[in-house]
Amino acid sequence: MDNIELFKEIVSKSDNIVFFGGAGVSTESGIPDFRSKDGLYNQKYDYPPETILSHTFFVAETKEFYKFYRDKLNATTYEPNITHIKLAELEKEGKLKAVVTQNIDGLHQKAGSKVVYELHGSIYRNYCTKCKEFYGPEIIFDDPTKEIPTCKKCGGIIKPDVVLYEEGLDDEVVSGAIDAISNCDTLIVGGTSLTVYPASGLIRYFRGKNIILINRDNTSYDDMASLVIHDSLGNVFRNI
Ligand code: ZN
């Protein structure tokens, strides 16, 4: 039996699957991994993305932050790919219990997934730093002439509900993700090298039967997996 057949068999036998995904899930929708150092950022911006997307930078250089954010992180025009779609179908069938994602692009929800733990937040939620009023993505993306988006009620500066460097993760999201991972029998991990915190820590909560790793390259977790598939997520998911 080849790896894809084995994958299909594990999925067909399980009704308690959790999917844990990283940037690689969305690259097939055309969204680049903003953590990858492709040099593009360096041509146009004076700082690396890790600096611009930090809490300190947001506070000190809000205008510059938003220039980069609008340019690089506006995923509202992208569409879910086959992996997002298949995961949403598996949830509808009752086989998949949750998606845990490091992505902020909202594509799992766009594909129809309901239970999604967004470890790093979402570009679809934004809030006023003064009065905490929530806004959708339009407050940031619809009017790029307004360099710093502000609250319509109180004039406070809007901040994306996205976890910036130096910021902690949301406790409720993390505990939801831990619950899902520690109670599932099959954990599918895809599109992440598992090097970014807290991914590596979270999958240690798994106590079930099968961990399936889908990644183009080797990861340091290949040894603990019951099945490792070195292929693109799309190639794997279009088979189920
Ligand atoms: Zn406000």
mmCIF file of N, CA, C and O in Angstrom, residues 28-115:
data_model
loop_
_atom_site.group_PDB
_atom_site.id
_atom_site.type_symbol
_atom_site.label_atom_id
_atom_site.label_comp_id
_atom_site.label_asym_id
_atom_site.label_seq_id
_atom_site.Cartn_x
_atom_site.Cartn_y
_atom_site.Cartn_z
ATOM 1 N N GLU A 28 -0.759 27.243 -1.579
ATOM 2 C CA GLU A 28 -1.414 26.768 -2.808
ATOM 3 C C GLU A 28 -2.618 27.631 -3.202
ATOM 4 O O GLU A 28 -3.187 27.451 -4.273
ATOM 5 N N SER A 29 -2.995 28.562 -2.325
ATOM 6 C CA SER A 29 -3.982 29.585 -2.703
ATOM 7 C C SER A 29 -3.281 30.825 -3.239
ATOM 8 O O SER A 29 -3.934 31.805 -3.589
ATOM 9 N N GLY A 30 -1.966 30.795 -3.248
ATOM 10 C CA GLY A 30 -1.195 31.922 -3.761
ATOM 11 C C GLY A 30 -0.713 32.879 -2.690
ATOM 12 O O GLY A 30 -0.129 33.922 -2.988
ATOM 13 N N ILE A 31 -0.963 32.539 -1.427
ATOM 14 C CA ILE A 31 -0.530 33.421 -0.341
ATOM 15 C C ILE A 31 0.890 33.047 0.079
ATOM 16 O O ILE A 31 1.122 31.929 0.512
ATOM 17 N N PRO A 32 1.824 33.969 -0.064
ATOM 18 C CA PRO A 32 3.196 33.633 0.314
ATOM 19 C C PRO A 32 3.369 33.560 1.826
ATOM 20 O O PRO A 32 2.607 34.180 2.572
ATOM 21 N N ASP A 33 4.307 32.771 2.247
ATOM 22 C CA ASP A 33 4.630 32.652 3.665
ATOM 23 C C ASP A 33 5.423 33.892 4.064
ATOM 24 O O ASP A 33 6.555 34.070 3.632
ATOM 25 N N PHE A 34 4.839 34.737 4.916
ATOM 26 C CA PHE A 34 5.543 35.988 5.209
ATOM 27 C C PHE A 34 6.785 35.769 6.062
ATOM 28 O O PHE A 34 7.591 36.655 6.234
ATOM 29 N N ARG A 35 6.917 34.557 6.580
ATOM 30 C CA ARG A 35 8.128 34.274 7.349
ATOM 31 C C ARG A 35 9.282 33.819 6.462
ATOM 32 O O ARG A 35 10.420 33.800 6.873
ATOM 33 N N SER A 36 8.963 33.410 5.234
ATOM 34 C CA SER A 36 10.039 32.936 4.377
ATOM 35 C C SER A 36 10.858 34.121 3.883
ATOM 36 O O SER A 36 10.316 35.158 3.511
ATOM 37 N N LYS A 37 12.142 33.951 3.895
ATOM 38 C CA LYS A 37 13.012 35.057 3.515
ATOM 39 C C LYS A 37 13.299 34.981 2.012
ATOM 40 O O LYS A 37 14.329 34.500 1.583
ATOM 41 N N ASP A 38 12.332 35.467 1.228
ATOM 42 C CA ASP A 38 12.513 35.371 -0.214
ATOM 43 C C ASP A 38 13.201 36.602 -0.789
ATOM 44 O O ASP A 38 13.375 36.729 -1.992
ATOM 45 N N GLY A 39 13.574 37.515 0.081
ATOM 46 C CA GLY A 39 14.296 38.678 -0.399
ATOM 47 C C GLY A 39 13.398 39.798 -0.880
ATOM 48 O O GLY A 39 13.811 40.944 -0.973
ATOM 49 N N LEU A 40 12.158 39.455 -1.203
ATOM 50 C CA LEU A 40 11.221 40.465 -1.700
ATOM 51 C C LEU A 40 11.030 41.598 -0.717
ATOM 52 O O LEU A 40 10.977 42.767 -1.078
ATOM 53 N N TYR A 41 10.918 41.219 0.537
ATOM 54 C CA TYR A 41 10.668 42.217 1.563
ATOM 55 C C TYR A 41 11.833 43.188 1.659
ATOM 56 O O TYR A 41 11.671 44.371 1.830
ATOM 57 N N ASN A 42 13.011 42.626 1.522
ATOM 58 C CA ASN A 42 14.208 43.443 1.727
ATOM 59 C C ASN A 42 14.367 44.511 0.652
ATOM 60 O O ASN A 42 14.946 45.557 0.887
ATOM 61 N N GLN A 43 13.829 44.210 -0.533
ATOM 62 C CA GLN A 43 13.946 45.201 -1.598
ATOM 63 C C GLN A 43 13.114 46.440 -1.303
ATOM 64 O O GLN A 43 13.463 47.539 -1.668
ATOM 65 N N LYS A 44 12.000 46.229 -0.671
ATOM 66 C CA LYS A 44 11.033 47.314 -0.551
ATOM 67 C C LYS A 44 10.972 47.926 0.846
ATOM 68 O O LYS A 44 10.593 49.074 1.008
ATOM 69 N N TYR A 45 11.331 47.138 1.839
ATOM 70 C CA TYR A 45 11.182 47.624 3.208
ATOM 71 C C TYR A 45 12.539 47.692 3.903
ATOM 72 O O TYR A 45 13.426 46.896 3.632
ATOM 73 N N ASP A 46 12.643 48.666 4.790
ATOM 74 C CA ASP A 46 13.916 48.876 5.477
ATOM 75 C C ASP A 46 14.161 47.865 6.593
ATOM 76 O O ASP A 46 15.259 47.779 7.111
ATOM 77 N N TYR A 47 13.102 47.113 6.965
ATOM 78 C CA TYR A 47 13.237 46.173 8.082
ATOM 79 C C TYR A 47 12.749 44.793 7.666
ATOM 80 O O TYR A 47 11.903 44.674 6.790
ATOM 81 N N PRO A 48 13.243 43.749 8.330
ATOM 82 C CA PRO A 48 12.710 42.401 8.062
ATOM 83 C C PRO A 48 11.279 42.292 8.600
ATOM 84 O O PRO A 48 10.910 43.025 9.525
ATOM 85 N N PRO A 49 10.462 41.368 8.035
ATOM 86 C CA PRO A 49 9.068 41.246 8.470
ATOM 87 C C PRO A 49 8.922 41.004 9.972
ATOM 88 O O PRO A 49 7.970 41.467 10.583
ATOM 89 N N GLU A 50 9.884 40.276 10.561
ATOM 90 C CA GLU A 50 9.800 40.002 12.000
ATOM 91 C C GLU A 50 9.859 41.284 12.820
ATOM 92 O O GLU A 50 9.329 41.358 13.919
ATOM 93 N N THR A 51 10.558 42.285 12.296
ATOM 94 C CA THR A 51 10.640 43.561 13.000
ATOM 95 C C THR A 51 9.367 44.359 12.800
ATOM 96 O O THR A 51 8.783 44.882 13.756
ATOM 97 N N ILE A 52 8.927 44.431 11.545
ATOM 98 C CA ILE A 52 7.732 45.239 11.247
ATOM 99 C C ILE A 52 6.511 44.664 11.956
ATOM 100 O O ILE A 52 5.679 45.398 12.474
ATOM 101 N N LEU A 53 6.416 43.330 11.986
ATOM 102 C CA LEU A 53 5.247 42.695 12.591
ATOM 103 C C LEU A 53 5.456 42.422 14.080
ATOM 104 O O LEU A 53 5.024 41.410 14.610
ATOM 105 N N SER A 54 6.118 43.365 14.744
ATOM 106 C CA SER A 54 6.305 43.233 16.189
ATOM 107 C C SER A 54 5.466 44.276 16.906
ATOM 108 O O SER A 54 5.087 45.296 16.327
ATOM 109 N N HIS A 55 5.189 43.999 18.153
ATOM 110 C CA HIS A 55 4.380 44.920 18.947
ATOM 111 C C HIS A 55 5.074 46.284 19.073
ATOM 112 O O HIS A 55 4.442 47.328 18.926
ATOM 113 N N THR A 56 6.361 46.252 19.333
ATOM 114 C CA THR A 56 7.126 47.496 19.474
ATOM 115 C C THR A 56 6.992 48.360 18.226
ATOM 116 O O THR A 56 6.762 49.563 18.308
ATOM 117 N N PHE A 57 7.121 47.714 17.055
ATOM 118 C CA PHE A 57 7.064 48.455 15.797
ATOM 119 C C PHE A 57 5.659 48.998 15.555
ATOM 120 O O PHE A 57 5.497 50.137 15.105
ATOM 121 N N PHE A 58 4.653 48.199 15.881
ATOM 122 C CA PHE A 58 3.269 48.663 15.706
ATOM 123 C C PHE A 58 3.035 49.951 16.499
ATOM 124 O O PHE A 58 2.413 50.895 16.005
ATOM 125 N N VAL A 59 3.530 49.984 17.696
ATOM 126 C CA VAL A 59 3.330 51.152 18.566
ATOM 127 C C VAL A 59 4.170 52.339 18.099
ATOM 128 O O VAL A 59 3.680 53.467 18.017
ATOM 129 N N ALA A 60 5.414 52.081 17.732
ATOM 130 C CA ALA A 60 6.342 53.177 17.422
ATOM 131 C C ALA A 60 6.213 53.692 15.995
ATOM 132 O O ALA A 60 6.378 54.883 15.728
ATOM 133 N N GLU A 61 5.926 52.776 15.060
ATOM 134 C CA GLU A 61 5.913 53.138 13.637
ATOM 135 C C GLU A 61 4.614 52.656 12.992
ATOM 136 O O GLU A 61 4.634 51.895 12.018
ATOM 137 N N THR A 62 3.504 53.111 13.540
ATOM 138 C CA THR A 62 2.199 52.585 13.122
ATOM 139 C C THR A 62 1.952 52.748 11.620
ATOM 140 O O THR A 62 1.439 51.849 10.956
ATOM 141 N N LYS A 63 2.344 53.879 11.089
ATOM 142 C CA LYS A 63 2.133 54.140 9.665
ATOM 143 C C LYS A 63 2.897 53.131 8.794
ATOM 144 O O LYS A 63 2.356 52.564 7.844
ATOM 145 N N GLU A 64 4.158 52.925 9.128
ATOM 146 C CA GLU A 64 4.984 51.962 8.396
ATOM 147 C C GLU A 64 4.422 50.546 8.538
ATOM 148 O O GLU A 64 4.425 49.754 7.596
ATOM 149 N N PHE A 65 3.989 50.235 9.754
ATOM 150 C CA PHE A 65 3.393 48.929 10.020
ATOM 151 C C PHE A 65 2.232 48.690 9.049
ATOM 152 O O PHE A 65 2.147 47.654 8.397
ATOM 153 N N TYR A 66 1.343 49.679 8.938
ATOM 154 C CA TYR A 66 0.160 49.499 8.092
ATOM 155 C C TYR A 66 0.498 49.464 6.603
ATOM 156 O O TYR A 66 -0.189 48.819 5.816
ATOM 157 N N LYS A 67 1.550 50.153 6.225
ATOM 158 C CA LYS A 67 1.974 50.100 4.829
ATOM 159 C C LYS A 67 2.316 48.643 4.465
ATOM 160 O O LYS A 67 1.868 48.099 3.458
ATOM 161 N N PHE A 68 3.107 48.018 5.316
ATOM 162 C CA PHE A 68 3.517 46.630 5.110
ATOM 163 C C PHE A 68 2.316 45.684 5.233
ATOM 164 O O PHE A 68 2.111 44.800 4.408
ATOM 165 N N TYR A 69 1.534 45.894 6.257
ATOM 166 C CA TYR A 69 0.393 45.022 6.548
ATOM 167 C C TYR A 69 -0.586 44.997 5.374
ATOM 168 O O TYR A 69 -1.041 43.942 4.942
ATOM 169 N N ARG A 70 -0.903 46.176 4.844
ATOM 170 C CA ARG A 70 -1.829 46.247 3.712
ATOM 171 C C ARG A 70 -1.230 45.612 2.460
ATOM 172 O O ARG A 70 -1.911 44.971 1.672
ATOM 173 N N ASP A 71 0.058 45.801 2.306
ATOM 174 C CA ASP A 71 0.754 45.316 1.130
ATOM 175 C C ASP A 71 0.896 43.788 1.151
ATOM 176 O O ASP A 71 0.706 43.114 0.137
ATOM 177 N N LYS A 72 1.231 43.229 2.312
ATOM 178 C CA LYS A 72 1.608 41.814 2.389
ATOM 179 C C LYS A 72 0.570 40.900 3.017
ATOM 180 O O LYS A 72 0.581 39.694 2.780
ATOM 181 N N LEU A 73 -0.285 41.402 3.860
ATOM 182 C CA LEU A 73 -1.151 40.499 4.619
ATOM 183 C C LEU A 73 -2.630 40.593 4.259
ATOM 184 O O LEU A 73 -3.467 39.993 4.923
ATOM 185 N N ASN A 74 -2.945 41.337 3.227
ATOM 186 C CA ASN A 74 -4.345 41.396 2.822
ATOM 187 C C ASN A 74 -4.716 40.153 2.027
ATOM 188 O O ASN A 74 -4.526 40.076 0.817
ATOM 189 N N ALA A 75 -5.265 39.164 2.729
ATOM 190 C CA ALA A 75 -5.625 37.900 2.079
ATOM 191 C C ALA A 75 -7.102 37.859 1.712
ATOM 192 O O ALA A 75 -7.601 36.825 1.286
ATOM 193 N N THR A 76 -7.792 38.982 1.833
ATOM 194 C CA THR A 76 -9.253 38.955 1.655
ATOM 195 C C THR A 76 -9.666 38.600 0.227
ATOM 196 O O THR A 76 -10.792 38.173 0.004
ATOM 197 N N THR A 77 -8.780 38.779 -0.731
ATOM 198 C CA THR A 77 -9.147 38.499 -2.120
ATOM 199 C C THR A 77 -8.784 37.076 -2.554
ATOM 200 O O THR A 77 -9.052 36.684 -3.682
ATOM 201 N N TYR A 78 -8.165 36.301 -1.662
ATOM 202 C CA TYR A 78 -7.747 34.937 -2.019
ATOM 203 C C TYR A 78 -8.860 33.930 -1.748
ATOM 204 O O TYR A 78 -9.740 34.163 -0.926
ATOM 205 N N GLU A 79 -8.777 32.806 -2.429
ATOM 206 C CA GLU A 79 -9.801 31.771 -2.285
ATOM 207 C C GLU A 79 -9.212 30.504 -1.663
ATOM 208 O O GLU A 79 -8.032 30.204 -1.855
ATOM 209 N N PRO A 80 -10.049 29.757 -0.953
ATOM 210 C CA PRO A 80 -9.576 28.491 -0.369
ATOM 211 C C PRO A 80 -9.137 27.522 -1.468
ATOM 212 O O PRO A 80 -9.662 27.570 -2.585
ATOM 213 N N ASN A 81 -8.185 26.674 -1.161
ATOM 214 C CA ASN A 81 -7.749 25.652 -2.119
ATOM 215 C C ASN A 81 -8.318 24.284 -1.711
ATOM 216 O O ASN A 81 -9.079 24.174 -0.750
ATOM 217 N N ILE A 82 -7.912 23.267 -2.451
ATOM 218 C CA ILE A 82 -8.476 21.926 -2.265
ATOM 219 C C ILE A 82 -8.315 21.409 -0.823
ATOM 220 O O ILE A 82 -9.188 20.722 -0.290
ATOM 221 N N THR A 83 -7.212 21.773 -0.176
ATOM 222 C CA THR A 83 -6.996 21.307 1.202
ATOM 223 C C THR A 83 -8.019 21.928 2.154
ATOM 224 O O THR A 83 -8.645 21.218 2.955
ATOM 225 N N HIS A 84 -8.220 23.252 2.053
ATOM 226 C CA HIS A 84 -9.249 23.903 2.880
ATOM 227 C C HIS A 84 -10.617 23.266 2.634
ATOM 228 O O HIS A 84 -11.376 22.997 3.569
ATOM 229 N N ILE A 85 -10.917 23.029 1.357
ATOM 230 C CA ILE A 85 -12.246 22.526 0.983
ATOM 231 C C ILE A 85 -12.475 21.108 1.519
ATOM 232 O O ILE A 85 -13.511 20.804 2.106
ATOM 233 N N LYS A 86 -11.461 20.240 1.351
ATOM 234 C CA LYS A 86 -11.598 18.861 1.836
ATOM 235 C C LYS A 86 -11.715 18.819 3.354
ATOM 236 O O LYS A 86 -12.463 18.006 3.903
ATOM 237 N N LEU A 87 -10.980 19.682 4.041
ATOM 238 C CA LEU A 87 -11.061 19.705 5.504
ATOM 239 C C LEU A 87 -12.455 20.130 5.957
ATOM 240 O O LEU A 87 -13.011 19.576 6.906
ATOM 241 N N ALA A 88 -13.028 21.110 5.264
ATOM 242 C CA ALA A 88 -14.391 21.546 5.605
ATOM 243 C C ALA A 88 -15.392 20.416 5.363
ATOM 244 O O ALA A 88 -16.322 20.213 6.144
ATOM 245 N N GLU A 89 -15.174 19.655 4.287
ATOM 246 C CA GLU A 89 -16.059 18.516 4.002
ATOM 247 C C GLU A 89 -15.951 17.446 5.086
ATOM 248 O O GLU A 89 -16.954 16.883 5.524
ATOM 249 N N LEU A 90 -14.719 17.177 5.514
ATOM 250 C CA LEU A 90 -14.517 16.168 6.564
ATOM 251 C C LEU A 90 -15.210 16.583 7.862
ATOM 252 O O LEU A 90 -15.738 15.749 8.600
ATOM 253 N N GLU A 91 -15.204 17.893 8.141
ATOM 254 C CA GLU A 91 -15.900 18.373 9.343
ATOM 255 C C GLU A 91 -17.407 18.171 9.200
ATOM 256 O O GLU A 91 -18.079 17.716 10.116
ATOM 257 N N LYS A 92 -17.922 18.488 8.026
ATOM 258 C CA LYS A 92 -19.365 18.347 7.776
ATOM 259 C C LYS A 92 -19.802 16.899 7.924
ATOM 260 O O LYS A 92 -20.884 16.600 8.410
ATOM 261 N N GLU A 93 -18.924 15.969 7.495
ATOM 262 C CA GLU A 93 -19.230 14.535 7.616
ATOM 263 C C GLU A 93 -19.107 14.042 9.051
ATOM 264 O O GLU A 93 -19.372 12.889 9.345
ATOM 265 N N GLY A 94 -18.624 14.894 9.944
ATOM 266 C CA GLY A 94 -18.476 14.505 11.339
ATOM 267 C C GLY A 94 -17.165 13.806 11.648
ATOM 268 O O GLY A 94 -16.946 13.327 12.760
ATOM 269 N N LYS A 95 -16.273 13.741 10.664
ATOM 270 C CA LYS A 95 -15.012 13.025 10.875
ATOM 271 C C LYS A 95 -13.937 13.911 11.501
ATOM 272 O O LYS A 95 -13.110 13.455 12.269
ATOM 273 N N LEU A 96 -13.966 15.176 11.143
ATOM 274 C CA LEU A 96 -12.948 16.106 11.642
ATOM 275 C C LEU A 96 -13.542 17.004 12.716
ATOM 276 O O LEU A 96 -14.609 17.582 12.529
ATOM 277 N N LYS A 97 -12.850 17.097 13.852
ATOM 278 C CA LYS A 97 -13.403 17.851 14.980
ATOM 279 C C LYS A 97 -12.903 19.289 15.041
ATOM 280 O O LYS A 97 -13.584 20.157 15.597
ATOM 281 N N ALA A 98 -11.724 19.537 14.549
ATOM 282 C CA ALA A 98 -11.195 20.906 14.632
ATOM 283 C C ALA A 98 -10.021 21.103 13.688
ATOM 284 O O ALA A 98 -9.322 20.149 13.344
ATOM 285 N N VAL A 99 -9.870 22.357 13.281
ATOM 286 C CA VAL A 99 -8.656 22.774 12.588
ATOM 287 C C VAL A 99 -7.911 23.705 13.530
ATOM 288 O O VAL A 99 -8.507 24.617 14.110
ATOM 289 N N VAL A 100 -6.629 23.446 13.707
ATOM 290 C CA VAL A 100 -5.776 24.364 14.465
ATOM 291 C C VAL A 100 -4.818 24.970 13.452
ATOM 292 O O VAL A 100 -4.142 24.236 12.727
ATOM 293 N N THR A 101 -4.812 26.287 13.345
ATOM 294 C CA THR A 101 -3.986 26.885 12.293
ATOM 295 C C THR A 101 -3.108 28.006 12.800
ATOM 296 O O THR A 101 -3.452 28.718 13.744
ATOM 297 N N GLN A 102 -1.969 28.135 12.164
ATOM 298 C CA GLN A 102 -1.068 29.254 12.439
ATOM 299 C C GLN A 102 -1.331 30.398 11.462
ATOM 300 O O GLN A 102 -0.711 31.442 11.559
ATOM 301 N N ASN A 103 -2.248 30.165 10.517
ATOM 302 C CA ASN A 103 -2.506 31.188 9.498
ATOM 303 C C ASN A 103 -3.539 32.200 9.979
ATOM 304 O O ASN A 103 -4.389 31.897 10.804
ATOM 305 N N ILE A 104 -3.473 33.387 9.401
ATOM 306 C CA ILE A 104 -4.360 34.478 9.818
ATOM 307 C C ILE A 104 -5.280 34.896 8.673
ATOM 308 O O ILE A 104 -5.941 35.924 8.747
ATOM 309 N N ASP A 105 -5.310 34.079 7.599
ATOM 310 C CA ASP A 105 -5.992 34.497 6.375
ATOM 311 C C ASP A 105 -7.474 34.146 6.311
ATOM 312 O O ASP A 105 -8.165 34.509 5.359
ATOM 313 N N GLY A 106 -7.993 33.425 7.293
ATOM 314 C CA GLY A 106 -9.418 33.121 7.335
ATOM 315 C C GLY A 106 -9.903 32.170 6.251
ATOM 316 O O GLY A 106 -11.109 32.013 6.051
ATOM 317 N N LEU A 107 -8.993 31.498 5.548
ATOM 318 C CA LEU A 107 -9.418 30.664 4.413
ATOM 319 C C LEU A 107 -10.147 29.383 4.837
ATOM 320 O O LEU A 107 -10.966 28.868 4.088
ATOM 321 N N HIS A 108 -9.867 28.876 6.031
ATOM 322 C CA HIS A 108 -10.617 27.693 6.490
ATOM 323 C C HIS A 108 -12.093 28.034 6.661
ATOM 324 O O HIS A 108 -12.967 27.287 6.232
ATOM 325 N N GLN A 109 -12.370 29.178 7.265
ATOM 326 C CA GLN A 109 -13.769 29.599 7.437
ATOM 327 C C GLN A 109 -14.413 29.880 6.083
ATOM 328 O O GLN A 109 -15.572 29.567 5.863
ATOM 329 N N LYS A 110 -13.644 30.487 5.179
ATOM 330 C CA LYS A 110 -14.166 30.787 3.847
ATOM 331 C C LYS A 110 -14.559 29.495 3.124
ATOM 332 O O LYS A 110 -15.478 29.480 2.311
ATOM 333 N N ALA A 111 -13.850 28.401 3.443
ATOM 334 C CA ALA A 111 -14.160 27.104 2.825
ATOM 335 C C ALA A 111 -15.322 26.411 3.527
ATOM 336 O O ALA A 111 -15.820 25.396 3.050
ATOM 337 N N GLY A 112 -15.727 26.941 4.684
ATOM 338 C CA GLY A 112 -16.874 26.355 5.384
ATOM 339 C C GLY A 112 -16.560 25.698 6.720
ATOM 340 O O GLY A 112 -17.464 25.200 7.390
ATOM 341 N N SER A 113 -15.294 25.691 7.137
ATOM 342 C CA SER A 113 -14.954 25.103 8.433
ATOM 343 C C SER A 113 -15.547 25.939 9.561
ATOM 344 O O SER A 113 -15.578 27.163 9.489
ATOM 345 N N LYS A 114 -16.045 25.260 10.590
ATOM 346 C CA LYS A 114 -16.681 25.959 11.714
ATOM 347 C C LYS A 114 -15.762 26.034 12.934
ATOM 348 O O LYS A 114 -15.664 27.071 13.576
ATOM 349 N N VAL A 115 -15.162 24.912 13.293
ATOM 350 C CA VAL A 115 -14.310 24.907 14.484
ATOM 351 C C VAL A 115 -12.858 25.130 14.058
ATOM 352 O O VAL A 115 -12.188 24.222 13.560
#
